[in-house]
């Protein structure tokens, strides 16, 4: 268990030092801000952990930013879920997997949502399939964790403030540890 916790902490702390997809924050800042917003709203340990690790797929793929620049969707949500599912249950992995779909969902169901997206998020929305169709909305809402994914998405959109102060990665690792599968502990 200690090995995977150390790996996750190192990935967020060290691999996330580059700017995040055209935003004014680094991957690390973005992850910490998202987790801090979840913690501030008294989210469950699993949702705080998911918020911290929602973009871990970016950190697993060394050429992620180059792919975005070429107009490729590297499906970081799927990469993240595949990495995390060995150690965490669906309360962590499903919001991670669904946070991109949640953006598409909100664009389809909330008239004011699109106008709140950053230019970088508008760009990736196009790569990710644009707003959901009515059938996709119904399918998305059938997932047990869709509400958590939507909440994570809202924090994700807010977690792009270069001036926001947060605790460090170590502070949030207790949520990660608490959320691990019993067999991983």
mmCIF file of C-alpha atoms in Angstrom:
data_model
loop_
_atom_site.group_PDB
_atom_site.id
_atom_site.type_symbol
_atom_site.label_atom_id
_atom_site.label_comp_id
_atom_site.label_asym_id
_atom_site.label_seq_id
_atom_site.Cartn_x
_atom_site.Cartn_y
_atom_site.Cartn_z
ATOM 1 C CA UNK A 1 0.000 0.000 0.000
ATOM 2 C CA UNK A 2 2.738 2.454 0.927
ATOM 3 C CA UNK A 3 4.303 1.971 -2.502
ATOM 4 C CA UNK A 4 1.174 3.023 -4.429
ATOM 5 C CA UNK A 5 0.480 5.921 -2.063
ATOM 6 C CA UNK A 6 4.046 7.139 -2.562
ATOM 7 C CA UNK A 7 3.709 6.742 -6.331
ATOM 8 C CA UNK A 8 0.471 8.740 -6.447
ATOM 9 C CA UNK A 9 1.888 11.488 -4.246
ATOM 10 C CA UNK A 10 5.081 11.675 -6.323
ATOM 11 C CA UNK A 11 3.134 11.755 -9.592
ATOM 12 C CA UNK A 12 0.995 14.651 -8.418
ATOM 13 C CA UNK A 13 3.827 16.537 -6.748
ATOM 14 C CA UNK A 14 6.541 16.059 -9.386
ATOM 15 C CA UNK A 15 4.960 14.984 -12.684
ATOM 16 C CA UNK A 16 2.344 17.714 -12.398
ATOM 17 C CA UNK A 17 4.756 20.630 -12.470
ATOM 18 C CA UNK A 18 3.951 21.556 -16.065
ATOM 19 C CA UNK A 19 1.146 23.860 -17.100
ATOM 20 C CA UNK A 20 -2.217 22.183 -17.371
ATOM 21 C CA UNK A 21 -3.704 22.079 -20.870
ATOM 22 C CA UNK A 22 -3.489 25.777 -21.709
ATOM 23 C CA UNK A 23 -4.643 26.904 -18.256
ATOM 24 C CA UNK A 24 -2.776 29.346 -15.986
ATOM 25 C CA UNK A 25 -2.075 26.643 -13.387
ATOM 26 C CA UNK A 26 0.068 23.512 -13.246
ATOM 27 C CA UNK A 27 -1.377 20.016 -13.087
ATOM 28 C CA UNK A 28 -0.364 19.917 -9.407
ATOM 29 C CA UNK A 29 -2.086 23.207 -8.608
ATOM 30 C CA UNK A 30 -5.190 22.057 -10.465
ATOM 31 C CA UNK A 31 -5.341 18.736 -8.594
ATOM 32 C CA UNK A 32 -4.817 20.409 -5.218
ATOM 33 C CA UNK A 33 -7.407 23.089 -5.921
ATOM 34 C CA UNK A 34 -9.983 20.529 -6.997
ATOM 35 C CA UNK A 35 -9.391 18.464 -3.843
ATOM 36 C CA UNK A 36 -9.472 21.580 -1.650
ATOM 37 C CA UNK A 37 -12.828 22.601 -3.122
ATOM 38 C CA UNK A 38 -14.198 19.111 -2.458
ATOM 39 C CA UNK A 39 -12.870 19.154 1.099
ATOM 40 C CA UNK A 40 -14.344 22.621 1.711
ATOM 41 C CA UNK A 41 -17.781 21.278 0.763
ATOM 42 C CA UNK A 42 -17.395 18.282 3.119
ATOM 43 C CA UNK A 43 -17.367 15.755 0.300
ATOM 44 C CA UNK A 44 -16.804 12.113 1.160
ATOM 45 C CA UNK A 45 -13.221 10.871 1.440
ATOM 46 C CA UNK A 46 -13.707 8.992 -1.832
ATOM 47 C CA UNK A 47 -14.857 12.127 -3.675
ATOM 48 C CA UNK A 48 -11.987 14.212 -2.257
ATOM 49 C CA UNK A 49 -9.592 11.467 -3.410
ATOM 50 C CA UNK A 50 -11.256 11.353 -6.837
ATOM 51 C CA UNK A 51 -11.010 15.139 -7.062
ATOM 52 C CA UNK A 52 -7.302 15.003 -6.302
ATOM 53 C CA UNK A 53 -6.676 12.221 -8.830
ATOM 54 C CA UNK A 54 -9.245 13.022 -11.536
ATOM 55 C CA UNK A 55 -6.579 13.984 -14.072
ATOM 56 C CA UNK A 56 -4.019 11.341 -13.121
ATOM 57 C CA UNK A 57 -4.354 10.012 -16.679
ATOM 58 C CA UNK A 58 -2.548 13.181 -17.839
ATOM 59 C CA UNK A 59 0.359 12.254 -15.569
ATOM 60 C CA UNK A 60 0.512 8.672 -16.838
ATOM 61 C CA UNK A 61 0.929 9.733 -20.454
ATOM 62 C CA UNK A 62 4.205 11.670 -20.931
ATOM 63 C CA UNK A 63 3.106 13.186 -24.256
ATOM 64 C CA UNK A 64 -0.352 14.206 -23.116
ATOM 65 C CA UNK A 65 0.020 17.951 -23.720
ATOM 66 C CA UNK A 66 1.557 17.355 -27.164
ATOM 67 C CA UNK A 67 -1.444 15.197 -28.060
ATOM 68 C CA UNK A 68 -3.846 17.985 -27.132
ATOM 69 C CA UNK A 69 -1.871 20.434 -29.231
ATOM 70 C CA UNK A 70 -2.208 18.050 -32.203
ATOM 71 C CA UNK A 71 -5.968 17.903 -31.623
ATOM 72 C CA UNK A 72 -5.982 14.353 -30.219
ATOM 73 C CA UNK A 73 -8.126 13.139 -27.348
ATOM 74 C CA UNK A 74 -5.967 10.722 -25.376
ATOM 75 C CA UNK A 75 -8.876 9.711 -23.117
ATOM 76 C CA UNK A 76 -7.176 10.618 -19.845
ATOM 77 C CA UNK A 77 -10.335 9.673 -17.964
ATOM 78 C CA UNK A 78 -10.003 6.067 -19.181
ATOM 79 C CA UNK A 79 -6.269 5.985 -18.469
ATOM 80 C CA UNK A 80 -6.939 7.265 -14.965
ATOM 81 C CA UNK A 81 -9.700 4.771 -14.283
ATOM 82 C CA UNK A 82 -7.577 1.860 -15.543
ATOM 83 C CA UNK A 83 -4.688 2.888 -13.285
ATOM 84 C CA UNK A 84 -6.843 3.488 -10.197
ATOM 85 C CA UNK A 85 -9.242 0.518 -10.386
ATOM 86 C CA UNK A 86 -6.644 -1.886 -8.971
ATOM 87 C CA UNK A 87 -6.545 0.091 -5.725
ATOM 88 C CA UNK A 88 -9.887 1.893 -5.426
ATOM 89 C CA UNK A 89 -13.576 1.118 -5.690
ATOM 90 C CA UNK A 90 -16.125 2.749 -7.941
ATOM 91 C CA UNK A 91 -16.758 5.638 -5.538
ATOM 92 C CA UNK A 92 -13.312 6.887 -6.654
ATOM 93 C CA UNK A 93 -12.919 5.431 -10.138
ATOM 94 C CA UNK A 94 -16.327 6.281 -11.584
ATOM 95 C CA UNK A 95 -16.197 10.045 -10.883
ATOM 96 C CA UNK A 96 -12.683 10.019 -12.386
ATOM 97 C CA UNK A 97 -13.903 8.126 -15.461
ATOM 98 C CA UNK A 98 -17.043 10.244 -15.816
ATOM 99 C CA UNK A 99 -15.683 13.764 -15.234
ATOM 100 C CA UNK A 100 -15.208 14.347 -18.976
ATOM 101 C CA UNK A 101 -18.665 12.989 -19.744
ATOM 102 C CA UNK A 102 -19.974 15.280 -16.993
ATOM 103 C CA UNK A 103 -18.714 18.303 -18.949
ATOM 104 C CA UNK A 104 -20.542 17.078 -22.029
ATOM 105 C CA UNK A 105 -23.614 16.379 -19.856
ATOM 106 C CA UNK A 106 -23.622 19.849 -18.314
ATOM 107 C CA UNK A 107 -23.266 21.449 -21.749
ATOM 108 C CA UNK A 108 -26.388 19.550 -22.824
ATOM 109 C CA UNK A 109 -28.483 20.110 -19.681
ATOM 110 C CA UNK A 110 -27.446 23.501 -18.241
ATOM 111 C CA UNK A 111 -27.991 26.481 -20.541
ATOM 112 C CA UNK A 112 -25.439 28.665 -18.749
ATOM 113 C CA UNK A 113 -22.691 26.088 -18.318
ATOM 114 C CA UNK A 114 -20.904 26.423 -21.668
ATOM 115 C CA UNK A 115 -20.328 30.154 -21.156
ATOM 116 C CA UNK A 116 -18.391 29.361 -17.946
ATOM 117 C CA UNK A 117 -15.865 27.084 -19.654
ATOM 118 C CA UNK A 118 -12.291 28.257 -20.105
ATOM 119 C CA UNK A 119 -11.001 28.464 -23.692
ATOM 120 C CA UNK A 120 -8.947 25.311 -23.078
ATOM 121 C CA UNK A 121 -12.062 23.448 -21.889
ATOM 122 C CA UNK A 122 -14.002 24.605 -24.941
ATOM 123 C CA UNK A 123 -11.194 23.232 -27.129
ATOM 124 C CA UNK A 124 -11.162 19.848 -25.376
ATOM 125 C CA UNK A 125 -14.975 19.679 -25.410
ATOM 126 C CA UNK A 126 -14.796 19.566 -29.205
ATOM 127 C CA UNK A 127 -12.246 16.729 -29.035
ATOM 128 C CA UNK A 128 -14.394 14.876 -26.502
ATOM 129 C CA UNK A 129 -17.542 14.825 -28.620
ATOM 130 C CA UNK A 130 -19.329 18.081 -27.764
ATOM 131 C CA UNK A 131 -22.566 18.279 -25.772
ATOM 132 C CA UNK A 132 -24.369 14.975 -25.185
ATOM 133 C CA UNK A 133 -27.371 13.872 -27.167
ATOM 134 C CA UNK A 134 -30.622 13.092 -25.337
ATOM 135 C CA UNK A 135 -29.804 9.382 -25.443
ATOM 136 C CA UNK A 136 -26.339 10.020 -24.025
ATOM 137 C CA UNK A 137 -27.851 12.138 -21.240
ATOM 138 C CA UNK A 138 -30.180 9.278 -20.261
ATOM 139 C CA UNK A 139 -27.338 6.775 -20.354
ATOM 140 C CA UNK A 140 -25.092 9.061 -18.271
ATOM 141 C CA UNK A 141 -27.827 9.536 -15.667
ATOM 142 C CA UNK A 142 -28.148 5.767 -15.321
ATOM 143 C CA UNK A 143 -24.676 5.568 -13.751
ATOM 144 C CA UNK A 144 -24.840 5.316 -9.966
ATOM 145 C CA UNK A 145 -22.065 7.926 -9.628
ATOM 146 C CA UNK A 146 -23.209 10.505 -12.164
ATOM 147 C CA UNK A 147 -24.077 13.120 -9.519
ATOM 148 C CA UNK A 148 -20.620 12.782 -7.968
ATOM 149 C CA UNK A 149 -19.071 13.128 -11.421
ATOM 150 C CA UNK A 150 -21.078 16.301 -12.068
ATOM 151 C CA UNK A 151 -19.979 17.765 -8.739
ATOM 152 C CA UNK A 152 -16.370 16.836 -9.474
ATOM 153 C CA UNK A 153 -16.717 18.514 -12.875
ATOM 154 C CA UNK A 154 -17.920 21.732 -11.263
ATOM 155 C CA UNK A 155 -14.903 21.751 -8.932
ATOM 156 C CA UNK A 156 -12.693 20.856 -11.899
ATOM 157 C CA UNK A 157 -13.880 23.973 -13.722
ATOM 158 C CA UNK A 158 -13.285 26.144 -10.641
ATOM 159 C CA UNK A 159 -9.799 24.721 -9.968
ATOM 160 C CA UNK A 160 -7.905 26.913 -12.413
ATOM 161 C CA UNK A 161 -7.043 29.936 -10.256
ATOM 162 C CA UNK A 162 -3.311 30.763 -10.233
ATOM 163 C CA UNK A 163 -3.762 32.696 -6.959
ATOM 164 C CA UNK A 164 -5.657 30.053 -4.997
ATOM 165 C CA UNK A 165 -3.824 28.774 -1.904
ATOM 166 C CA UNK A 166 -4.229 25.099 -0.959
ATOM 167 C CA UNK A 167 -2.726 22.574 1.407
ATOM 168 C CA UNK A 168 0.050 20.459 -0.113
ATOM 169 C CA UNK A 169 -0.323 16.983 -1.599
ATOM 170 C CA UNK A 170 0.529 15.295 1.712
ATOM 171 C CA UNK A 171 -2.542 16.835 3.308
ATOM 172 C CA UNK A 172 -4.859 15.048 0.881
ATOM 173 C CA UNK A 173 -3.144 11.667 0.965
ATOM 174 C CA UNK A 174 -5.149 10.634 4.050
ATOM 175 C CA UNK A 175 -8.282 10.798 1.870
ATOM 176 C CA UNK A 176 -6.553 8.664 -0.741
ATOM 177 C CA UNK A 177 -5.479 6.091 1.856
ATOM 178 C CA UNK A 178 -8.948 6.009 3.453
ATOM 179 C CA UNK A 179 -10.528 5.387 0.047
ATOM 180 C CA UNK A 180 -8.391 2.433 -0.975
ATOM 181 C CA UNK A 181 -9.860 -1.053 -1.407
ATOM 182 C CA UNK A 182 -9.508 -3.164 1.748
ATOM 183 C CA UNK A 183 -7.401 -5.715 -0.143
ATOM 184 C CA UNK A 184 -5.001 -2.919 -1.234
ATOM 185 C CA UNK A 185 -4.415 -1.747 2.338
#
